[in-house]
Amino acid sequence: MKDSKIINDPVFGFIKIPEGLLLNIVKHPLMQRLGRIRQLGLASVVYPGAQHTRFQHSLGAFHLMSEAILSLQQKGIFIFDSEAEAMQAAILMHDIGHGPFSHVLENTLIHGITHEEISLLMMEQINREMNGSLNLAMKIFKDEYPKRFLHQLISSQLDMDRLDYLRRDSFFTGVTEGNIGSARIIKMLNVVDDNLVVESKGIYSIENYLTSRRLMYWQVYLHKTTVAYEKVLVNVLNRAKMLARQGKEIFATPPLHYFLYHDTDAFSFHENPEALQNYELLDDNDIWSSVKVWMGNEDKILSTLARDLVERNIFKVEVREEPIRTEEVEEILQRLARQYQVSTEDARYLMSVNTIQKDMYDVHDDHISILYKDGTIKDIAEASELLNVSLLSKKIRKYYICYQRK
């Protein structure tokens, strides 16, 4: 039996990390970097308790994966020790490619590459350093392994990633409605024809899980104040990048400086080692340190937005059921240009128009299969008496207009 290190987690209590490959991953600088990146980005502007990190989330997902493996093995589902360790390694590293304020960064400083693709590049790097000991983990992660259900535990409707972040985000925000029964869901998991299913006794936990997820999205992840605050960050980064393109010298920490002064896309990450090296050094602190200095920048737009971020002066936000009329956008733009005595082109940085859509469950895309005692299997949409499928799969679209307050 391997020795273990024990970590005390506020959500799940003691988490055991076995010495060897798994502990080496936890100790790796690229995993440790996740301790400097907040899980919920700027959501702490609404929920001050949301200070937890992506590192904590990765450990939580690892813990749930260990529980799920044990539970399935007890039901006679055969999982080799090597497969179990590979799944634990893969779930530990599933978020390793996240940048600071993740989705904000993906559309401003870098283009054409997702954090999932960057995660794979980082995994490949760690795998080279560890002499190929992550080969199996990467196969399962990429869904290239014959046992499909192993991948489903890492990425699917009922993966350990979602089970942890809903529970953890609910805990740290204090939004108790999001608190799902992860232990019960895990106990109800089973495998039929190489697919993850939920035993029918667990149907109420699944109904609760889907309802909680919807609630967490609109109440936490897509809260209008958080969305408006994120737009300030997006615009300040875009402004800094525009000034850098014009050849102006903008203060930034070295990794952030790299992304302001280089156009970085998927090709750069694959062909230029500097792109990944700088990305690996980037965390929340780079953004905050640079933004604090920008408050004193001579560019009026940059300094205004930087001050907004640091002093929590959030864009005013209006949420509509219908698309925002072009005339209204023009009107606000002209008003901002007059108030701040800038051109309408520059005034665009002081506002943002967005459409946000979130589907709770798509019957064609997502499958949560319920297994009955007689062996029949039904999709949750069909099996649930409580959940209204048409309501559940209704695409909710909201239109946001955010702009600088005077």
mmCIF file with all atom_site columns, N, CA and C in Angstrom, residues 273-311:
data_model
loop_
_atom_site.group_PDB
_atom_site.id
_atom_site.type_symbol
_atom_site.label_atom_id
_atom_site.label_alt_id
_atom_site.label_comp_id
_atom_site.label_asym_id
_atom_site.label_entity_id
_atom_site.label_seq_id
_atom_site.pdbx_PDB_ins_code
_atom_site.Cartn_x
_atom_site.Cartn_y
_atom_site.Cartn_z
_atom_site.occupancy
_atom_site.B_iso_or_equiv
_atom_site.pdbx_formal_charge
_atom_site.auth_seq_id
_atom_site.auth_comp_id
_atom_site.auth_asym_id
_atom_site.auth_atom_id
_atom_site.pdbx_PDB_model_num
ATOM 1   N N  . PRO A 1 273 ? 7.574   27.997 -28.858 1.00 0.00 ? 273 PRO A N  1
ATOM 2   C CA . PRO A 1 273 ? 7.611   27.601 -27.445 1.00 0.00 ? 273 PRO A CA 1
ATOM 3   C C  . PRO A 1 273 ? 7.419   28.779 -26.489 1.00 0.00 ? 273 PRO A C  1
ATOM 4   N N  . GLU A 1 274 ? 7.779   29.993 -26.947 1.00 0.00 ? 274 GLU A N  1
ATOM 5   C CA . GLU A 1 274 ? 7.650   31.184 -26.089 1.00 0.00 ? 274 GLU A CA 1
ATOM 6   C C  . GLU A 1 274 ? 6.208   31.435 -25.659 1.00 0.00 ? 274 GLU A C  1
ATOM 7   N N  . ALA A 1 275 ? 5.256   31.148 -26.567 1.00 0.00 ? 275 ALA A N  1
ATOM 8   C CA . ALA A 1 275 ? 3.838   31.415 -26.272 1.00 0.00 ? 275 ALA A CA 1
ATOM 9   C C  . ALA A 1 275 ? 3.404   30.597 -25.054 1.00 0.00 ? 275 ALA A C  1
ATOM 10  N N  . LEU A 1 276 ? 3.689   29.289 -25.090 1.00 0.00 ? 276 LEU A N  1
ATOM 11  C CA . LEU A 1 276 ? 3.277   28.425 -23.966 1.00 0.00 ? 276 LEU A CA 1
ATOM 12  C C  . LEU A 1 276 ? 4.050   28.767 -22.696 1.00 0.00 ? 276 LEU A C  1
ATOM 13  N N  . GLN A 1 277 ? 5.349   29.059 -22.860 1.00 0.00 ? 277 GLN A N  1
ATOM 14  C CA . GLN A 1 277 ? 6.173   29.396 -21.671 1.00 0.00 ? 277 GLN A CA 1
ATOM 15  C C  . GLN A 1 277 ? 5.613   30.627 -20.957 1.00 0.00 ? 277 GLN A C  1
ATOM 16  N N  . ASN A 1 278 ? 5.214   31.637 -21.726 1.00 0.00 ? 278 ASN A N  1
ATOM 17  C CA . ASN A 1 278 ? 4.657   32.850 -21.113 1.00 0.00 ? 278 ASN A CA 1
ATOM 18  C C  . ASN A 1 278 ? 3.283   32.594 -20.510 1.00 0.00 ? 278 ASN A C  1
ATOM 19  N N  . TYR A 1 279 ? 2.499   31.772 -21.213 1.00 0.00 ? 279 TYR A N  1
ATOM 20  C CA . TYR A 1 279 ? 1.152   31.449 -20.710 1.00 0.00 ? 279 TYR A CA 1
ATOM 21  C C  . TYR A 1 279 ? 1.254   30.724 -19.362 1.00 0.00 ? 279 TYR A C  1
ATOM 22  N N  . GLU A 1 280 ? 2.256   29.871 -19.249 1.00 0.00 ? 280 GLU A N  1
ATOM 23  C CA . GLU A 1 280 ? 2.430   29.093 -18.012 1.00 0.00 ? 280 GLU A CA 1
ATOM 24  C C  . GLU A 1 280 ? 2.835   29.969 -16.825 1.00 0.00 ? 280 GLU A C  1
ATOM 25  N N  . LEU A 1 281 ? 3.289   31.176 -17.103 1.00 0.00 ? 281 LEU A N  1
ATOM 26  C CA . LEU A 1 281 ? 3.683   32.086 -16.025 1.00 0.00 ? 281 LEU A CA 1
ATOM 27  C C  . LEU A 1 281 ? 2.555   33.062 -15.670 1.00 0.00 ? 281 LEU A C  1
ATOM 28  N N  . LEU A 1 282 ? 1.485   33.021 -16.472 1.00 0.00 ? 282 LEU A N  1
ATOM 29  C CA . LEU A 1 282 ? 0.416   34.009 -16.325 1.00 0.00 ? 282 LEU A CA 1
ATOM 30  C C  . LEU A 1 282 ? -0.604  33.560 -15.282 1.00 0.00 ? 282 LEU A C  1
ATOM 31  N N  . ASP A 1 283 ? -0.916  34.422 -14.324 1.00 0.00 ? 283 ASP A N  1
ATOM 32  C CA . ASP A 1 283 ? -2.001  34.112 -13.386 1.00 0.00 ? 283 ASP A CA 1
ATOM 33  C C  . ASP A 1 283 ? -2.734  35.399 -13.015 1.00 0.00 ? 283 ASP A C  1
ATOM 34  N N  . ASP A 1 284 ? -3.681  35.319 -12.093 1.00 0.00 ? 284 ASP A N  1
ATOM 35  C CA . ASP A 1 284 ? -4.500  36.490 -11.735 1.00 0.00 ? 284 ASP A CA 1
ATOM 36  C C  . ASP A 1 284 ? -3.645  37.691 -11.324 1.00 0.00 ? 284 ASP A C  1
ATOM 37  N N  . ASN A 1 285 ? -2.512  37.396 -10.655 1.00 0.00 ? 285 ASN A N  1
ATOM 38  C CA . ASN A 1 285 ? -1.679  38.493 -10.129 1.00 0.00 ? 285 ASN A CA 1
ATOM 39  C C  . ASN A 1 285 ? -1.117  39.383 -11.239 1.00 0.00 ? 285 ASN A C  1
ATOM 40  N N  . ASP A 1 286 ? -0.802  38.785 -12.397 1.00 0.00 ? 286 ASP A N  1
ATOM 41  C CA . ASP A 1 286 ? -0.271  39.578 -13.521 1.00 0.00 ? 286 ASP A CA 1
ATOM 42  C C  . ASP A 1 286 ? -1.291  40.622 -13.955 1.00 0.00 ? 286 ASP A C  1
ATOM 43  N N  . ILE A 1 287 ? -2.542  40.187 -14.037 1.00 0.00 ? 287 ILE A N  1
ATOM 44  C CA . ILE A 1 287 ? -3.595  41.098 -14.505 1.00 0.00 ? 287 ILE A CA 1
ATOM 45  C C  . ILE A 1 287 ? -3.798  42.221 -13.487 1.00 0.00 ? 287 ILE A C  1
ATOM 46  N N  . TRP A 1 288 ? -3.979  41.845 -12.214 1.00 0.00 ? 288 TRP A N  1
ATOM 47  C CA . TRP A 1 288 ? -4.251  42.865 -11.197 1.00 0.00 ? 288 TRP A CA 1
ATOM 48  C C  . TRP A 1 288 ? -3.084  43.859 -11.047 1.00 0.00 ? 288 TRP A C  1
ATOM 49  N N  . SER A 1 289 ? -1.843  43.339 -11.032 1.00 0.00 ? 289 SER A N  1
ATOM 50  C CA . SER A 1 289 ? -0.683  44.229 -10.868 1.00 0.00 ? 289 SER A CA 1
ATOM 51  C C  . SER A 1 289 ? -0.621  45.235 -12.008 1.00 0.00 ? 289 SER A C  1
ATOM 52  N N  . SER A 1 290 ? -0.878  44.758 -13.215 1.00 0.00 ? 290 SER A N  1
ATOM 53  C CA . SER A 1 290 ? -0.781  45.640 -14.386 1.00 0.00 ? 290 SER A CA 1
ATOM 54  C C  . SER A 1 290 ? -1.924  46.652 -14.387 1.00 0.00 ? 290 SER A C  1
ATOM 55  N N  . VAL A 1 291 ? -3.143  46.180 -14.085 1.00 0.00 ? 291 VAL A N  1
ATOM 56  C CA . VAL A 1 291 ? -4.312  47.071 -14.086 1.00 0.00 ? 291 VAL A CA 1
ATOM 57  C C  . VAL A 1 291 ? -4.135  48.198 -13.065 1.00 0.00 ? 291 VAL A C  1
ATOM 58  N N  . LYS A 1 292 ? -3.537  47.886 -11.901 1.00 0.00 ? 292 LYS A N  1
ATOM 59  C CA . LYS A 1 292 ? -3.328  48.935 -10.885 1.00 0.00 ? 292 LYS A CA 1
ATOM 60  C C  . LYS A 1 292 ? -2.422  50.044 -11.423 1.00 0.00 ? 292 LYS A C  1
ATOM 61  N N  . VAL A 1 293 ? -1.410  49.655 -12.205 1.00 0.00 ? 293 VAL A N  1
ATOM 62  C CA . VAL A 1 293 ? -0.503  50.659 -12.784 1.00 0.00 ? 293 VAL A CA 1
ATOM 63  C C  . VAL A 1 293 ? -1.218  51.456 -13.885 1.00 0.00 ? 293 VAL A C  1
ATOM 64  N N  . TRP A 1 294 ? -2.109  50.782 -14.637 1.00 0.00 ? 294 TRP A N  1
ATOM 65  C CA . TRP A 1 294 ? -2.817  51.467 -15.737 1.00 0.00 ? 294 TRP A CA 1
ATOM 66  C C  . TRP A 1 294 ? -3.733  52.585 -15.228 1.00 0.00 ? 294 TRP A C  1
ATOM 67  N N  . MET A 1 295 ? -4.089  52.551 -13.956 1.00 0.00 ? 295 MET A N  1
ATOM 68  C CA . MET A 1 295 ? -4.942  53.625 -13.410 1.00 0.00 ? 295 MET A CA 1
ATOM 69  C C  . MET A 1 295 ? -4.297  54.995 -13.636 1.00 0.00 ? 295 MET A C  1
ATOM 70  N N  . GLY A 1 296 ? -2.968  55.010 -13.706 1.00 0.00 ? 296 GLY A N  1
ATOM 71  C CA . GLY A 1 296 ? -2.267  56.286 -13.885 1.00 0.00 ? 296 GLY A CA 1
ATOM 72  C C  . GLY A 1 296 ? -1.848  56.531 -15.320 1.00 0.00 ? 296 GLY A C  1
ATOM 73  N N  . ASN A 1 297 ? -2.352  55.715 -16.263 1.00 0.00 ? 297 ASN A N  1
ATOM 74  C CA . ASN A 1 297 ? -1.922  55.861 -17.662 1.00 0.00 ? 297 ASN A CA 1
ATOM 75  C C  . ASN A 1 297 ? -2.488  57.136 -18.284 1.00 0.00 ? 297 ASN A C  1
ATOM 76  N N  . GLU A 1 298 ? -1.734  57.713 -19.230 1.00 0.00 ? 298 GLU A N  1
ATOM 77  C CA . GLU A 1 298 ? -2.191  58.986 -19.830 1.00 0.00 ? 298 GLU A CA 1
ATOM 78  C C  . GLU A 1 298 ? -3.378  58.765 -20.772 1.00 0.00 ? 298 GLU A C  1
ATOM 79  N N  . ASP A 1 299 ? -3.568  57.518 -21.222 1.00 0.00 ? 299 ASP A N  1
ATOM 80  C CA . ASP A 1 299 ? -4.725  57.245 -22.080 1.00 0.00 ? 299 ASP A CA 1
ATOM 81  C C  . ASP A 1 299 ? -5.985  57.262 -21.213 1.00 0.00 ? 299 ASP A C  1
ATOM 82  N N  . LYS A 1 300 ? -6.900  58.169 -21.550 1.00 0.00 ? 300 LYS A N  1
ATOM 83  C CA . LYS A 1 300 ? -8.087  58.384 -20.714 1.00 0.00 ? 300 LYS A CA 1
ATOM 84  C C  . LYS A 1 300 ? -8.947  57.116 -20.592 1.00 0.00 ? 300 LYS A C  1
ATOM 85  N N  . ILE A 1 301 ? -9.119  56.403 -21.713 1.00 0.00 ? 301 ILE A N  1
ATOM 86  C CA . ILE A 1 301 ? -9.966  55.199 -21.712 1.00 0.00 ? 301 ILE A CA 1
ATOM 87  C C  . ILE A 1 301 ? -9.337  54.107 -20.836 1.00 0.00 ? 301 ILE A C  1
ATOM 88  N N  . LEU A 1 302 ? -8.031  53.877 -21.048 1.00 0.00 ? 302 LEU A N  1
ATOM 89  C CA . LEU A 1 302 ? -7.349  52.825 -20.279 1.00 0.00 ? 302 LEU A CA 1
ATOM 90  C C  . LEU A 1 302 ? -7.407  53.129 -18.778 1.00 0.00 ? 302 LEU A C  1
ATOM 91  N N  . SER A 1 303 ? -7.122  54.374 -18.414 1.00 0.00 ? 303 SER A N  1
ATOM 92  C CA . SER A 1 303 ? -7.082  54.707 -16.982 1.00 0.00 ? 303 SER A CA 1
ATOM 93  C C  . SER A 1 303 ? -8.482  54.653 -16.363 1.00 0.00 ? 303 SER A C  1
ATOM 94  N N  . THR A 1 304 ? -9.499  55.063 -17.128 1.00 0.00 ? 304 THR A N  1
ATOM 95  C CA . THR A 1 304 ? -10.885 55.021 -16.622 1.00 0.00 ? 304 THR A CA 1
ATOM 96  C C  . THR A 1 304 ? -11.304 53.576 -16.334 1.00 0.00 ? 304 THR A C  1
ATOM 97  N N  . LEU A 1 305 ? -11.065 52.696 -17.311 1.00 0.00 ? 305 LEU A N  1
ATOM 98  C CA . LEU A 1 305 ? -11.462 51.290 -17.151 1.00 0.00 ? 305 LEU A CA 1
ATOM 99  C C  . LEU A 1 305 ? -10.667 50.605 -16.044 1.00 0.00 ? 305 LEU A C  1
ATOM 100 N N  . ALA A 1 306 ? -9.376  50.933 -15.947 1.00 0.00 ? 306 ALA A N  1
ATOM 101 C CA . ALA A 1 306 ? -8.533  50.340 -14.900 1.00 0.00 ? 306 ALA A CA 1
ATOM 102 C C  . ALA A 1 306 ? -9.047  50.762 -13.521 1.00 0.00 ? 306 ALA A C  1
ATOM 103 N N  . ARG A 1 307 ? -9.391  52.043 -13.422 1.00 0.00 ? 307 ARG A N  1
ATOM 104 C CA . ARG A 1 307 ? -9.924  52.542 -12.139 1.00 0.00 ? 307 ARG A CA 1
ATOM 105 C C  . ARG A 1 307 ? -11.268 51.859 -11.831 1.00 0.00 ? 307 ARG A C  1
ATOM 106 N N  . ASP A 1 308 ? -12.096 51.672 -12.852 1.00 0.00 ? 308 ASP A N  1
ATOM 107 C CA . ASP A 1 308 ? -13.376 50.963 -12.662 1.00 0.00 ? 308 ASP A CA 1
ATOM 108 C C  . ASP A 1 308 ? -13.147 49.595 -12.018 1.00 0.00 ? 308 ASP A C  1
ATOM 109 N N  . LEU A 1 309 ? -12.156 48.873 -12.565 1.00 0.00 ? 309 LEU A N  1
ATOM 110 C CA . LEU A 1 309 ? -11.897 47.509 -12.069 1.00 0.00 ? 309 LEU A CA 1
ATOM 111 C C  . LEU A 1 309 ? -11.424 47.525 -10.630 1.00 0.00 ? 309 LEU A C  1
ATOM 112 N N  . VAL A 1 310 ? -10.438 48.368 -10.353 1.00 0.00 ? 310 VAL A N  1
ATOM 113 C CA . VAL A 1 310 ? -9.822  48.365 -9.029  1.00 0.00 ? 310 VAL A CA 1
ATOM 114 C C  . VAL A 1 310 ? -10.788 48.916 -7.981  1.00 0.00 ? 310 VAL A C  1
ATOM 115 N N  . GLU A 1 311 ? -11.563 49.915 -8.373  1.00 0.00 ? 311 GLU A N  1
ATOM 116 C CA . GLU A 1 311 ? -12.446 50.559 -7.392  1.00 0.00 ? 311 GLU A CA 1
ATOM 117 C C  . GLU A 1 311 ? -13.876 50.025 -7.440  1.00 0.00 ? 311 GLU A C  1
#
